[in-house]
mmCIF file of C-alpha atoms and ligand atoms in Angstrom:
data_model
loop_
_atom_site.group_PDB
_atom_site.id
_atom_site.type_symbol
_atom_site.label_atom_id
_atom_site.label_comp_id
_atom_site.label_asym_id
_atom_site.label_seq_id
_atom_site.Cartn_x
_atom_site.Cartn_y
_atom_site.Cartn_z
ATOM 1 C CA MET H 1 -30.243 17.403 -8.169
ATOM 2 C CA SER H 2 -28.547 16.399 -4.937
ATOM 3 C CA LYS H 3 -24.742 15.792 -4.818
ATOM 4 C CA LYS H 4 -25.542 12.180 -3.793
ATOM 5 C CA ALA H 5 -27.809 11.663 -6.874
ATOM 6 C CA VAL H 6 -24.994 13.057 -9.123
ATOM 7 C CA PHE H 7 -22.491 10.782 -7.357
ATOM 8 C CA LEU H 8 -24.715 7.737 -7.813
ATOM 9 C CA ILE H 9 -25.298 8.434 -11.491
ATOM 10 C CA ILE H 10 -21.496 8.714 -12.089
ATOM 11 C CA ILE H 11 -21.019 5.376 -10.290
ATOM 12 C CA LEU H 12 -23.897 3.686 -12.112
ATOM 13 C CA GLY H 13 -22.393 5.081 -15.417
ATOM 14 C CA VAL H 14 -19.160 3.236 -14.316
ATOM 15 C CA MET H 15 -21.126 0.113 -13.560
ATOM 16 C CA LEU H 16 -22.784 0.259 -16.968
ATOM 17 C CA ALA H 17 -19.283 0.664 -18.605
ATOM 18 C CA LEU H 18 -18.101 -2.412 -16.625
ATOM 19 C CA GLY H 19 -21.215 -4.307 -17.763
ATOM 20 C CA GLY H 20 -22.812 -4.023 -14.374
ATOM 21 C CA CYS H 21 -26.322 -4.092 -15.783
ATOM 22 C CA ALA H 22 -29.068 -6.572 -16.625
ATOM 23 C CA SER H 23 -31.081 -6.997 -19.797
ATOM 24 C CA SER H 24 -34.951 -6.441 -19.925
ATOM 25 C CA ASP H 25 -37.287 -8.927 -21.436
ATOM 26 C CA GLU H 26 -37.498 -6.783 -24.614
ATOM 27 C CA GLY H 27 -33.771 -7.404 -24.991
ATOM 28 C CA LYS H 28 -32.818 -3.783 -24.201
ATOM 29 C CA GLU H 29 -30.027 -3.305 -21.665
ATOM 30 C CA VAL H 30 -31.262 -1.543 -18.568
ATOM 31 C CA ILE H 31 -29.335 -0.738 -15.372
ATOM 32 C CA THR H 32 -30.893 -2.409 -12.493
ATOM 33 C CA PRO H 33 -29.192 -0.878 -9.453
ATOM 34 C CA GLN H 34 -29.912 -3.048 -6.505
ATOM 35 C CA GLU H 35 -32.087 -1.435 -3.948
ATOM 36 C CA LYS H 36 -30.339 -0.688 -0.730
ATOM 37 C CA MET H 37 -26.919 -0.041 -2.442
ATOM 38 C CA ILE H 38 -24.901 1.394 0.440
ATOM 39 C CA THR H 39 -22.365 4.164 -0.461
ATOM 40 C CA VAL H 40 -19.323 4.045 1.787
ATOM 41 C CA GLY H 41 -16.357 6.433 1.915
ATOM 42 C CA PHE H 42 -13.322 4.612 3.172
ATOM 43 C CA SER H 43 -10.326 6.700 4.356
ATOM 44 C CA GLN H 44 -7.383 4.398 4.687
ATOM 45 C CA LEU H 45 -4.153 5.890 6.316
ATOM 46 C CA GLY H 46 -1.767 4.501 3.793
ATOM 47 C CA ALA H 47 0.160 1.414 2.368
ATOM 48 C CA GLU H 48 3.108 1.407 4.666
ATOM 49 C CA SER H 49 3.200 -2.291 5.481
ATOM 50 C CA ASP H 50 2.143 -5.740 4.451
ATOM 51 C CA TRP H 51 -0.400 -5.505 7.200
ATOM 52 C CA ARG H 52 -1.888 -2.364 5.788
ATOM 53 C CA VAL H 53 -2.141 -3.785 2.309
ATOM 54 C CA ALA H 54 -3.963 -6.850 3.615
ATOM 55 C CA ASN H 55 -6.219 -4.617 5.698
ATOM 56 C CA THR H 56 -7.256 -2.603 2.690
ATOM 57 C CA GLU H 57 -7.882 -5.779 0.598
ATOM 58 C CA SER H 58 -9.994 -7.216 3.286
ATOM 59 C CA LEU H 59 -12.206 -3.977 3.468
ATOM 60 C CA LYS H 60 -12.468 -3.719 -0.297
ATOM 61 C CA ASN H 61 -13.422 -7.409 -0.604
ATOM 62 C CA SER H 62 -16.187 -6.970 1.956
ATOM 63 C CA LEU H 63 -17.448 -3.572 0.771
ATOM 64 C CA SER H 64 -17.901 -4.667 -2.808
ATOM 65 C CA ILE H 65 -20.618 -4.123 -5.439
ATOM 66 C CA ASP H 66 -21.681 -7.777 -5.155
ATOM 67 C CA ASN H 67 -22.224 -7.199 -1.478
ATOM 68 C CA ASN H 68 -24.392 -4.077 -2.143
ATOM 69 C CA TYR H 69 -21.849 -1.443 -1.613
ATOM 70 C CA ILE H 70 -20.560 1.396 -3.706
ATOM 71 C CA LEU H 71 -17.072 2.124 -2.157
ATOM 72 C CA VAL H 72 -15.147 5.324 -2.597
ATOM 73 C CA PHE H 73 -11.586 4.703 -1.388
ATOM 74 C CA ASP H 74 -8.884 7.239 -0.417
ATOM 75 C CA ASP H 75 -5.222 6.472 0.542
ATOM 76 C CA ALA H 76 -3.898 9.258 2.797
ATOM 77 C CA GLN H 77 -0.298 8.281 2.538
ATOM 78 C CA GLN H 78 0.279 8.592 6.326
ATOM 79 C CA LYS H 79 -1.102 12.235 6.460
ATOM 80 C CA GLN H 80 -3.840 13.097 8.866
ATOM 81 C CA ASP H 81 -4.743 16.243 6.992
ATOM 82 C CA ARG H 82 -5.449 14.157 3.873
ATOM 83 C CA GLN H 83 -7.741 11.916 5.855
ATOM 84 C CA ILE H 84 -9.614 14.910 7.065
ATOM 85 C CA ILE H 85 -9.978 16.302 3.520
ATOM 86 C CA ALA H 86 -11.189 12.868 2.398
ATOM 87 C CA ILE H 87 -13.784 12.683 5.129
ATOM 88 C CA ARG H 88 -15.071 16.199 4.200
ATOM 89 C CA LYS H 89 -15.360 15.034 0.543
ATOM 90 C CA PHE H 90 -17.289 12.005 1.610
ATOM 91 C CA ILE H 91 -19.648 14.330 3.594
ATOM 92 C CA GLN H 92 -20.171 16.505 0.535
ATOM 93 C CA GLN H 93 -20.938 13.357 -1.514
ATOM 94 C CA GLU H 94 -23.561 12.513 1.085
ATOM 95 C CA VAL H 95 -22.345 8.904 1.470
ATOM 96 C CA ASP H 96 -24.396 6.595 3.620
ATOM 97 C CA CYS H 97 -21.367 5.648 5.989
ATOM 98 C CA ILE H 98 -17.710 6.539 6.507
ATOM 99 C CA VAL H 99 -15.080 3.970 7.419
ATOM 100 C CA LEU H 100 -11.853 5.573 8.926
ATOM 101 C CA ALA H 101 -8.526 3.812 9.715
ATOM 102 C CA PRO H 102 -6.967 6.740 11.561
ATOM 103 C CA VAL H 103 -3.229 7.313 11.255
ATOM 104 C CA MET H 104 -3.087 8.489 14.964
ATOM 105 C CA GLU H 105 -5.425 8.858 17.949
ATOM 106 C CA GLU H 106 -5.610 12.665 18.263
ATOM 107 C CA GLY H 107 -7.229 15.420 16.124
ATOM 108 C CA TRP H 108 -10.455 14.041 15.072
ATOM 109 C CA ASP H 109 -13.171 15.877 17.094
ATOM 110 C CA THR H 110 -13.891 18.704 14.543
ATOM 111 C CA VAL H 111 -14.255 16.488 11.461
ATOM 112 C CA LEU H 112 -16.150 13.668 13.153
ATOM 113 C CA THR H 113 -18.542 16.402 14.549
ATOM 114 C CA GLU H 114 -19.033 17.519 10.887
ATOM 115 C CA ALA H 115 -19.891 13.913 9.956
ATOM 116 C CA GLN H 116 -22.241 13.567 12.981
ATOM 117 C CA ASN H 117 -24.016 16.835 12.043
ATOM 118 C CA ALA H 118 -24.463 15.494 8.497
ATOM 119 C CA GLY H 119 -26.044 12.356 9.960
ATOM 120 C CA ILE H 120 -23.297 10.016 8.575
ATOM 121 C CA PRO H 121 -22.195 7.146 10.867
ATOM 122 C CA VAL H 122 -18.487 6.640 11.139
ATOM 123 C CA ILE H 123 -16.961 3.177 11.649
ATOM 124 C CA VAL H 124 -13.345 3.339 12.958
ATOM 125 C CA VAL H 125 -11.123 0.407 12.112
ATOM 126 C CA ASP H 126 -7.702 -0.738 13.459
ATOM 127 C CA ARG H 127 -6.246 2.145 15.501
ATOM 128 C CA ARG H 128 -8.484 4.250 17.797
ATOM 129 C CA VAL H 129 -9.563 7.865 17.800
ATOM 130 C CA ASN H 130 -9.218 9.767 21.146
ATOM 131 C CA VAL H 131 -12.311 12.122 21.007
ATOM 132 C CA SER H 132 -14.106 14.097 23.801
ATOM 133 C CA ASP H 133 -17.429 12.442 22.939
ATOM 134 C CA PRO H 134 -17.394 8.710 22.099
ATOM 135 C CA SER H 135 -20.744 9.263 20.193
ATOM 136 C CA LEU H 136 -18.664 10.899 17.514
ATOM 137 C CA TYR H 137 -17.989 7.448 16.087
ATOM 138 C CA THR H 138 -20.513 4.722 15.787
ATOM 139 C CA ALA H 139 -18.349 1.593 16.250
ATOM 140 C CA TRP H 140 -14.719 0.332 16.313
ATOM 141 C CA VAL H 141 -13.165 -2.891 14.990
ATOM 142 C CA GLY H 142 -9.504 -3.714 15.874
ATOM 143 C CA SER H 143 -7.059 -5.240 18.235
ATOM 144 C CA ASP H 144 -5.996 -4.904 21.859
ATOM 145 C CA PHE H 145 -2.417 -3.580 21.208
ATOM 146 C CA ASP H 146 -1.376 -3.326 24.832
ATOM 147 C CA ARG H 147 -2.328 -6.935 25.203
ATOM 148 C CA GLU H 148 -0.326 -7.908 22.132
ATOM 149 C CA GLY H 149 2.651 -6.180 23.734
ATOM 150 C CA LYS H 150 1.991 -7.916 27.106
ATOM 151 C CA ILE H 151 1.919 -11.332 25.374
ATOM 152 C CA ALA H 152 5.324 -10.636 23.668
ATOM 153 C CA CYS H 153 6.834 -9.518 26.994
ATOM 154 C CA GLU H 154 5.393 -12.368 29.133
ATOM 155 C CA TRP H 155 6.820 -14.779 26.471
ATOM 156 C CA LEU H 156 10.240 -13.090 26.658
ATOM 157 C CA ASN H 157 10.197 -13.296 30.499
ATOM 158 C CA LYS H 158 9.250 -17.076 30.438
ATOM 159 C CA TYR H 159 11.767 -17.711 27.673
ATOM 160 C CA ILE H 160 14.853 -16.251 29.489
ATOM 161 C CA GLU H 161 13.638 -17.903 32.727
ATOM 162 C CA LYS H 162 13.816 -21.289 31.013
ATOM 163 C CA LYS H 163 17.118 -20.453 29.454
ATOM 164 C CA GLY H 164 18.629 -19.407 32.792
ATOM 165 C CA ILE H 165 19.217 -15.752 31.657
ATOM 166 C CA SER H 166 18.457 -13.027 34.144
ATOM 167 C CA GLY H 167 16.388 -10.024 33.288
ATOM 168 C CA ASP H 168 19.203 -7.547 33.875
ATOM 169 C CA GLU H 169 21.261 -9.214 31.036
ATOM 170 C CA LEU H 170 18.756 -7.991 28.473
ATOM 171 C CA ASN H 171 19.641 -4.890 26.546
ATOM 172 C CA ILE H 172 16.590 -4.122 24.495
ATOM 173 C CA LEU H 173 16.224 -1.778 21.595
ATOM 174 C CA GLY H 174 12.618 -0.815 20.896
ATOM 175 C CA ILE H 175 11.809 0.063 17.177
ATOM 176 C CA GLN H 176 8.512 1.875 17.478
ATOM 177 C CA GLY H 177 5.632 2.340 14.985
ATOM 178 C CA THR H 178 4.154 5.662 14.015
ATOM 179 C CA LEU H 179 4.192 7.779 17.213
ATOM 180 C CA GLY H 180 0.668 8.453 18.375
ATOM 181 C CA ALA H 181 -0.833 5.465 16.681
ATOM 182 C CA THR H 182 -2.788 3.191 19.081
ATOM 183 C CA ALA H 183 -0.695 0.178 18.065
ATOM 184 C CA GLN H 184 2.478 2.071 18.926
ATOM 185 C CA ILE H 185 1.111 3.389 22.206
ATOM 186 C CA GLY H 186 -0.030 -0.031 23.335
ATOM 187 C CA ARG H 187 3.042 -2.063 22.261
ATOM 188 C CA THR H 188 5.498 0.501 23.643
ATOM 189 C CA ASN H 189 3.756 0.765 27.024
ATOM 190 C CA ALA H 190 3.693 -2.948 27.442
ATOM 191 C CA LEU H 191 7.445 -3.089 26.882
ATOM 192 C CA LEU H 192 8.133 -0.167 29.234
ATOM 193 C CA ARG H 193 5.949 -1.709 31.980
ATOM 194 C CA SER H 194 7.553 -5.117 31.719
ATOM 195 C CA SER H 195 11.071 -3.775 31.562
ATOM 196 C CA LYS H 196 10.422 -2.058 34.848
ATOM 197 C CA GLU H 197 8.753 -5.136 36.337
ATOM 198 C CA TYR H 198 11.505 -7.614 35.209
ATOM 199 C CA GLY H 199 14.549 -5.339 35.461
ATOM 200 C CA TRP H 200 15.361 -5.354 31.712
ATOM 201 C CA ASN H 201 17.563 -2.629 30.206
ATOM 202 C CA ILE H 202 15.999 -0.451 27.532
ATOM 203 C CA VAL H 203 18.865 0.717 25.467
ATOM 204 C CA GLU H 204 16.668 3.161 23.435
ATOM 205 C CA MET H 205 13.239 3.525 21.851
ATOM 206 C CA VAL H 206 13.224 4.839 18.339
ATOM 207 C CA PRO H 207 10.229 5.306 15.938
ATOM 208 C CA ALA H 208 10.337 3.884 12.388
ATOM 209 C CA ASP H 209 6.748 4.338 11.194
ATOM 210 C CA TYR H 210 6.245 0.684 10.659
ATOM 211 C CA ALA H 211 8.386 0.968 7.565
ATOM 212 C CA GLN H 212 11.170 -1.455 6.539
ATOM 213 C CA THR H 213 13.706 1.013 5.059
ATOM 214 C CA LYS H 214 13.357 3.370 8.059
ATOM 215 C CA ALA H 215 13.814 0.476 10.477
ATOM 216 C CA LYS H 216 16.883 -0.667 8.701
ATOM 217 C CA GLU H 217 18.383 2.848 8.974
ATOM 218 C CA VAL H 218 17.453 2.967 12.690
ATOM 219 C CA MET H 219 19.040 -0.418 13.346
ATOM 220 C CA GLN H 220 22.226 0.597 11.485
ATOM 221 C CA GLN H 221 22.501 3.751 13.552
ATOM 222 C CA MET H 222 21.788 1.848 16.813
ATOM 223 C CA LEU H 223 24.365 -0.847 16.067
ATOM 224 C CA ARG H 224 26.982 1.917 15.568
ATOM 225 C CA LYS H 225 25.902 3.520 18.886
ATOM 226 C CA TYR H 226 25.600 0.416 21.130
ATOM 227 C CA SER H 227 27.601 -2.823 21.189
ATOM 228 C CA ASP H 228 25.469 -4.681 23.697
ATOM 229 C CA ILE H 229 22.001 -4.753 22.173
ATOM 230 C CA ASN H 230 20.746 -8.465 22.515
ATOM 231 C CA VAL H 231 16.971 -8.065 21.908
ATOM 232 C CA VAL H 232 15.186 -5.899 19.236
ATOM 233 C CA TYR H 233 11.394 -5.348 19.990
ATOM 234 C CA CYS H 234 10.017 -4.379 16.551
ATOM 235 C CA GLU H 235 6.469 -3.024 16.541
ATOM 236 C CA ASN H 236 5.697 -4.743 13.187
ATOM 237 C CA ASP H 237 7.074 -7.304 10.700
ATOM 238 C CA ASN H 238 8.339 -4.792 8.120
ATOM 239 C CA GLU H 239 10.464 -3.125 10.834
ATOM 240 C CA ALA H 240 11.749 -6.548 11.907
ATOM 241 C CA ILE H 241 12.734 -7.461 8.373
ATOM 242 C CA GLY H 242 14.551 -4.053 7.974
ATOM 243 C CA ALA H 243 16.330 -4.578 11.359
ATOM 244 C CA ILE H 244 17.399 -8.168 10.393
ATOM 245 C CA GLU H 245 18.893 -6.860 7.128
ATOM 246 C CA ALA H 246 20.962 -4.244 9.049
ATOM 247 C CA ILE H 247 22.097 -6.734 11.768
ATOM 248 C CA GLU H 248 23.223 -9.321 9.193
ATOM 249 C CA GLU H 249 24.972 -6.640 7.007
ATOM 250 C CA ALA H 250 26.859 -5.654 10.145
ATOM 251 C CA GLY H 251 28.157 -9.207 10.449
ATOM 252 C CA ARG H 252 26.042 -9.996 13.418
ATOM 253 C CA THR H 253 23.543 -12.974 13.730
ATOM 254 C CA VAL H 254 19.892 -12.961 14.605
ATOM 255 C CA GLY H 255 18.516 -15.978 16.616
ATOM 256 C CA THR H 256 17.626 -16.896 20.067
ATOM 257 C CA ASP H 257 21.005 -17.766 21.687
ATOM 258 C CA ILE H 258 21.733 -14.365 23.139
ATOM 259 C CA THR H 259 24.438 -15.876 25.439
ATOM 260 C CA ALA H 260 26.309 -16.714 22.200
ATOM 261 C CA GLY H 261 25.961 -13.158 20.952
ATOM 262 C CA GLU H 262 22.888 -13.680 18.804
ATOM 263 C CA ILE H 263 20.306 -10.874 18.638
ATOM 264 C CA MET H 264 16.782 -11.975 19.417
ATOM 265 C CA ILE H 265 14.006 -10.370 17.281
ATOM 266 C CA ILE H 266 10.409 -9.927 18.538
ATOM 267 C CA SER H 267 7.791 -8.727 16.126
ATOM 268 C CA PHE H 268 4.107 -8.037 15.602
ATOM 269 C CA ASP H 269 1.559 -8.594 12.796
ATOM 270 C CA ALA H 270 2.324 -12.208 11.793
ATOM 271 C CA ALA H 271 2.086 -11.320 8.112
ATOM 272 C CA ARG H 272 3.472 -13.905 5.710
ATOM 273 C CA SER H 273 6.681 -11.945 5.313
ATOM 274 C CA GLY H 274 7.236 -11.998 9.017
ATOM 275 C CA LEU H 275 6.246 -15.711 9.471
ATOM 276 C CA GLU H 276 8.760 -16.703 6.860
ATOM 277 C CA LYS H 277 11.457 -15.156 9.074
ATOM 278 C CA VAL H 278 10.012 -17.002 12.003
ATOM 279 C CA LEU H 279 10.475 -20.324 10.032
ATOM 280 C CA GLU H 280 14.003 -19.316 9.257
ATOM 281 C CA GLY H 281 14.676 -18.838 12.984
ATOM 282 C CA LYS H 282 15.311 -15.080 12.487
ATOM 283 C CA ILE H 283 12.248 -13.821 14.330
ATOM 284 C CA ALA H 284 11.882 -15.487 17.682
ATOM 285 C CA LEU H 285 8.307 -14.486 18.334
ATOM 286 C CA ASP H 286 5.555 -12.973 16.100
ATOM 287 C CA VAL H 287 2.300 -11.843 17.756
ATOM 288 C CA GLU H 288 -0.422 -11.742 15.310
ATOM 289 C CA CYS H 289 -2.368 -8.511 14.612
ATOM 290 C CA ASN H 290 -5.210 -9.595 12.442
ATOM 291 C CA PRO H 291 -5.862 -7.138 9.399
ATOM 292 C CA LEU H 292 -8.923 -9.138 8.139
ATOM 293 C CA GLN H 293 -11.566 -6.776 9.443
ATOM 294 C CA GLY H 294 -13.846 -6.501 6.401
ATOM 295 C CA ASN H 295 -16.434 -9.036 7.469
ATOM 296 C CA GLU H 296 -16.935 -7.470 10.838
ATOM 297 C CA VAL H 297 -17.249 -3.940 9.271
ATOM 298 C CA ASP H 298 -19.728 -5.252 6.742
ATOM 299 C CA LYS H 299 -21.862 -6.770 9.511
ATOM 300 C CA ILE H 300 -21.798 -3.578 11.560
ATOM 301 C CA ILE H 301 -22.720 -1.315 8.525
ATOM 302 C CA LYS H 302 -25.596 -3.481 7.470
ATOM 303 C CA ASN H 303 -26.894 -3.512 11.139
ATOM 304 C CA VAL H 304 -26.465 0.255 11.441
ATOM 305 C CA MET H 305 -28.380 0.804 8.186
ATOM 306 C CA ALA H 306 -31.089 -1.478 9.268
ATOM 307 C CA GLY H 307 -31.495 0.074 12.647
ATOM 308 C CA LYS H 308 -30.381 -3.271 14.250
ATOM 309 C CA GLU H 309 -28.218 -4.024 17.277
ATOM 310 C CA PHE H 310 -24.344 -3.834 16.983
ATOM 311 C CA SER H 311 -21.361 -3.706 19.320
ATOM 312 C CA LYS H 312 -19.562 -0.417 19.908
ATOM 313 C CA ASN H 313 -16.217 -2.335 20.094
ATOM 314 C CA THR H 314 -15.408 -5.499 18.252
ATOM 315 C CA TYR H 315 -12.072 -7.254 18.782
ATOM 316 C CA VAL H 316 -10.653 -9.540 16.064
ATOM 317 C CA GLU H 317 -9.237 -13.070 16.828
ATOM 318 C CA GLU H 318 -5.496 -13.352 16.977
ATOM 319 C CA SER H 319 -2.683 -15.892 17.494
ATOM 320 C CA VAL H 320 0.919 -16.053 18.602
ATOM 321 C CA PHE H 321 3.704 -17.748 16.588
ATOM 322 C CA SER H 322 7.120 -19.089 17.300
ATOM 323 C CA ALA H 323 9.376 -21.670 15.728
ATOM 324 C CA ASP H 324 10.872 -22.450 19.105
ATOM 325 C CA ASP H 325 8.636 -24.357 21.479
ATOM 326 C CA THR H 326 10.510 -23.517 24.680
ATOM 327 C CA VAL H 327 7.443 -21.491 25.826
ATOM 328 C CA GLN H 328 4.235 -23.304 24.727
ATOM 329 C CA GLY H 329 1.573 -21.242 26.466
ATOM 330 C CA LEU H 330 0.967 -18.221 28.647
ATOM 331 C CA ILE H 331 -1.510 -17.269 31.323
ATOM 332 C CA ILE H 332 -2.142 -13.458 31.293
ATOM 333 C CA ASP H 333 -4.822 -11.970 33.610
ATOM 334 C CA ASN H 334 -6.338 -15.417 33.991
ATOM 335 C CA LYS H 335 -6.578 -15.858 30.244
ATOM 336 C CA ALA H 336 -4.721 -18.677 28.504
ATOM 337 C CA TYR H 337 -2.696 -17.951 25.337
ATOM 338 C CA SER H 338 -1.316 -20.775 23.312
ATOM 339 C CA ILE H 339 1.920 -20.276 21.289
ATOM 340 C CA THR H 340 1.530 -21.805 17.879
ATOM 341 C CA LYS H 341 4.644 -23.687 16.810
ATOM 342 C CA LEU H 342 5.093 -22.478 13.264
ATOM 343 C CA THR H 343 5.530 -25.065 10.427
ATOM 344 C CA ASN H 344 5.337 -24.859 6.694
ATOM 345 C CA GLU H 345 1.946 -26.375 6.861
ATOM 346 C CA VAL H 346 0.646 -23.692 9.287
ATOM 347 C CA LEU H 347 2.218 -21.005 7.121
ATOM 348 C CA ALA H 348 0.587 -22.512 3.895
ATOM 349 C CA GLY H 349 -2.862 -22.154 5.565
ATOM 350 C CA ARG H 350 -2.494 -18.456 6.191
ATOM 351 C CA GLU H 351 -4.659 -15.902 4.353
ATOM 352 C CA TYR H 352 -2.094 -13.043 4.290
HETATM 353 C C1 GZL K 1 -1.893 -2.407 13.821
HETATM 354 C C2 GZL K 1 -1.669 -1.460 12.700
HETATM 355 C C3 GZL K 1 -0.164 -1.292 12.453
HETATM 356 C C4 GZL K 1 0.469 -2.651 12.091
HETATM 357 C C5 GZL K 1 1.438 -2.211 11.106
HETATM 358 O O1 GZL K 1 -3.289 -2.662 13.973
HETATM 359 O O2 GZL K 1 -2.149 -0.148 12.943
HETATM 360 O O3 GZL K 1 -0.032 -0.471 11.389
HETATM 361 O O4 GZL K 1 1.108 -3.295 13.150
HETATM 362 C C6 GZL K 1 0.705 -1.149 10.269
HETATM 363 O O5 GZL K 1 1.978 -3.124 10.222
HETATM 364 O O6 GZL K 1 1.412 -0.421 9.567
#
C-alpha cells in the first residue's frame, strides 16, 4: 500500500474520531471522504512574532477540512534544516502540494529539486527563495519589502521637511529582522539607500530576529553605546515594542518631537500590538505587511490542481498607518500611497 494511502487512512481515522463522517441510509456510520481532498504539507518557519502567528492562522483557516484540504503542519522554530527535514517528510508522505514560508532566501535548491522530481508543486509564501531555477517553485504570495521600506523612508523625509529638521540631524539606529530574510533585506536596503540620498546618519544596524526580547536587549546596548540616537527603524512591531520598553526604562521618551529629545520609532507589520502603540503616540509610523495570505494560497492550489491559470507572483494589499497626520500621502515611482490616520474605530476594524 502506498505511503500516501497509509497517510490518508490515518487522517481519515482522525476525521472519524472527530466525527468527520456521515451516516448511510441504513443508519450505519460510514466515512464519506470528499473527493478531491487535497493533502498539503505546510512548513512554517516559526512563531517569532504576532505577524507570524496571524500568518499561520490565515493559512490554517484557508487550508481546512471544510475547504477540501488535509493539512500537515510543521513549525521549524526558525531553523532552515528543520524546514528541509519537513519538506522531505512531506515528499515521503506523497502530499499533493507543499506550502513553504522560508526562514531565509538561500539554501533551497536541493530540497526543492527533490520536490520537483517527486512531481509535488511548491507554493512559497511571505519571504522569497533565491534559487538557480525559478521553476523549482510553482508560485509565490507575499509583499514587496523594499517598497515597504521605501514608503517608511519617504514618509520620514517628508516628515522632517515639514518640521524644519535637516537630514543630517537624524541619527538612526536600524534594528533588523532575521539576516537573510527577504523582509530584512528589503527593509534594510531601503533605509541604507535613503540615508545616502538624504544625508541621514546611520548610527548602527543590528539584527534582532523580529523578536521583542532580543530587540529590547539590542536597544539597551545601543543606548549605553550612543547618546544621540533620535530615530529607531524597527523591522517589525515586536522589535519596536521591545525597543520602546528599553527606551522608557532608560528614562527616555518615545514620540515625534526629536528636537525636544524624543526618540521617533518607525515600524513594520501593523499588527494590533503595533497599532496600539501608534494610537499611544509611541510608534510614529507603522507600514503594514499583510499576513492574511491564506485565501490567495487556496486559490492558487485549487488552480494548480485543476490545471488552470494562476500567477507566479501575487502581492497582497497593504496600508500605512500613523496617528500624526503631518504627512497625509506619498507619491513613490508615480504611485500614490495614502497614510491612514489611525483611530480607535480603524483599529477596531482590523482582523489581526
Ligand atoms: C514579513 C515577515 C516578517 C514580519 C515579521 O513578511 O517575513 O517576519 O515582518 C515576521 O514580523 O517575523
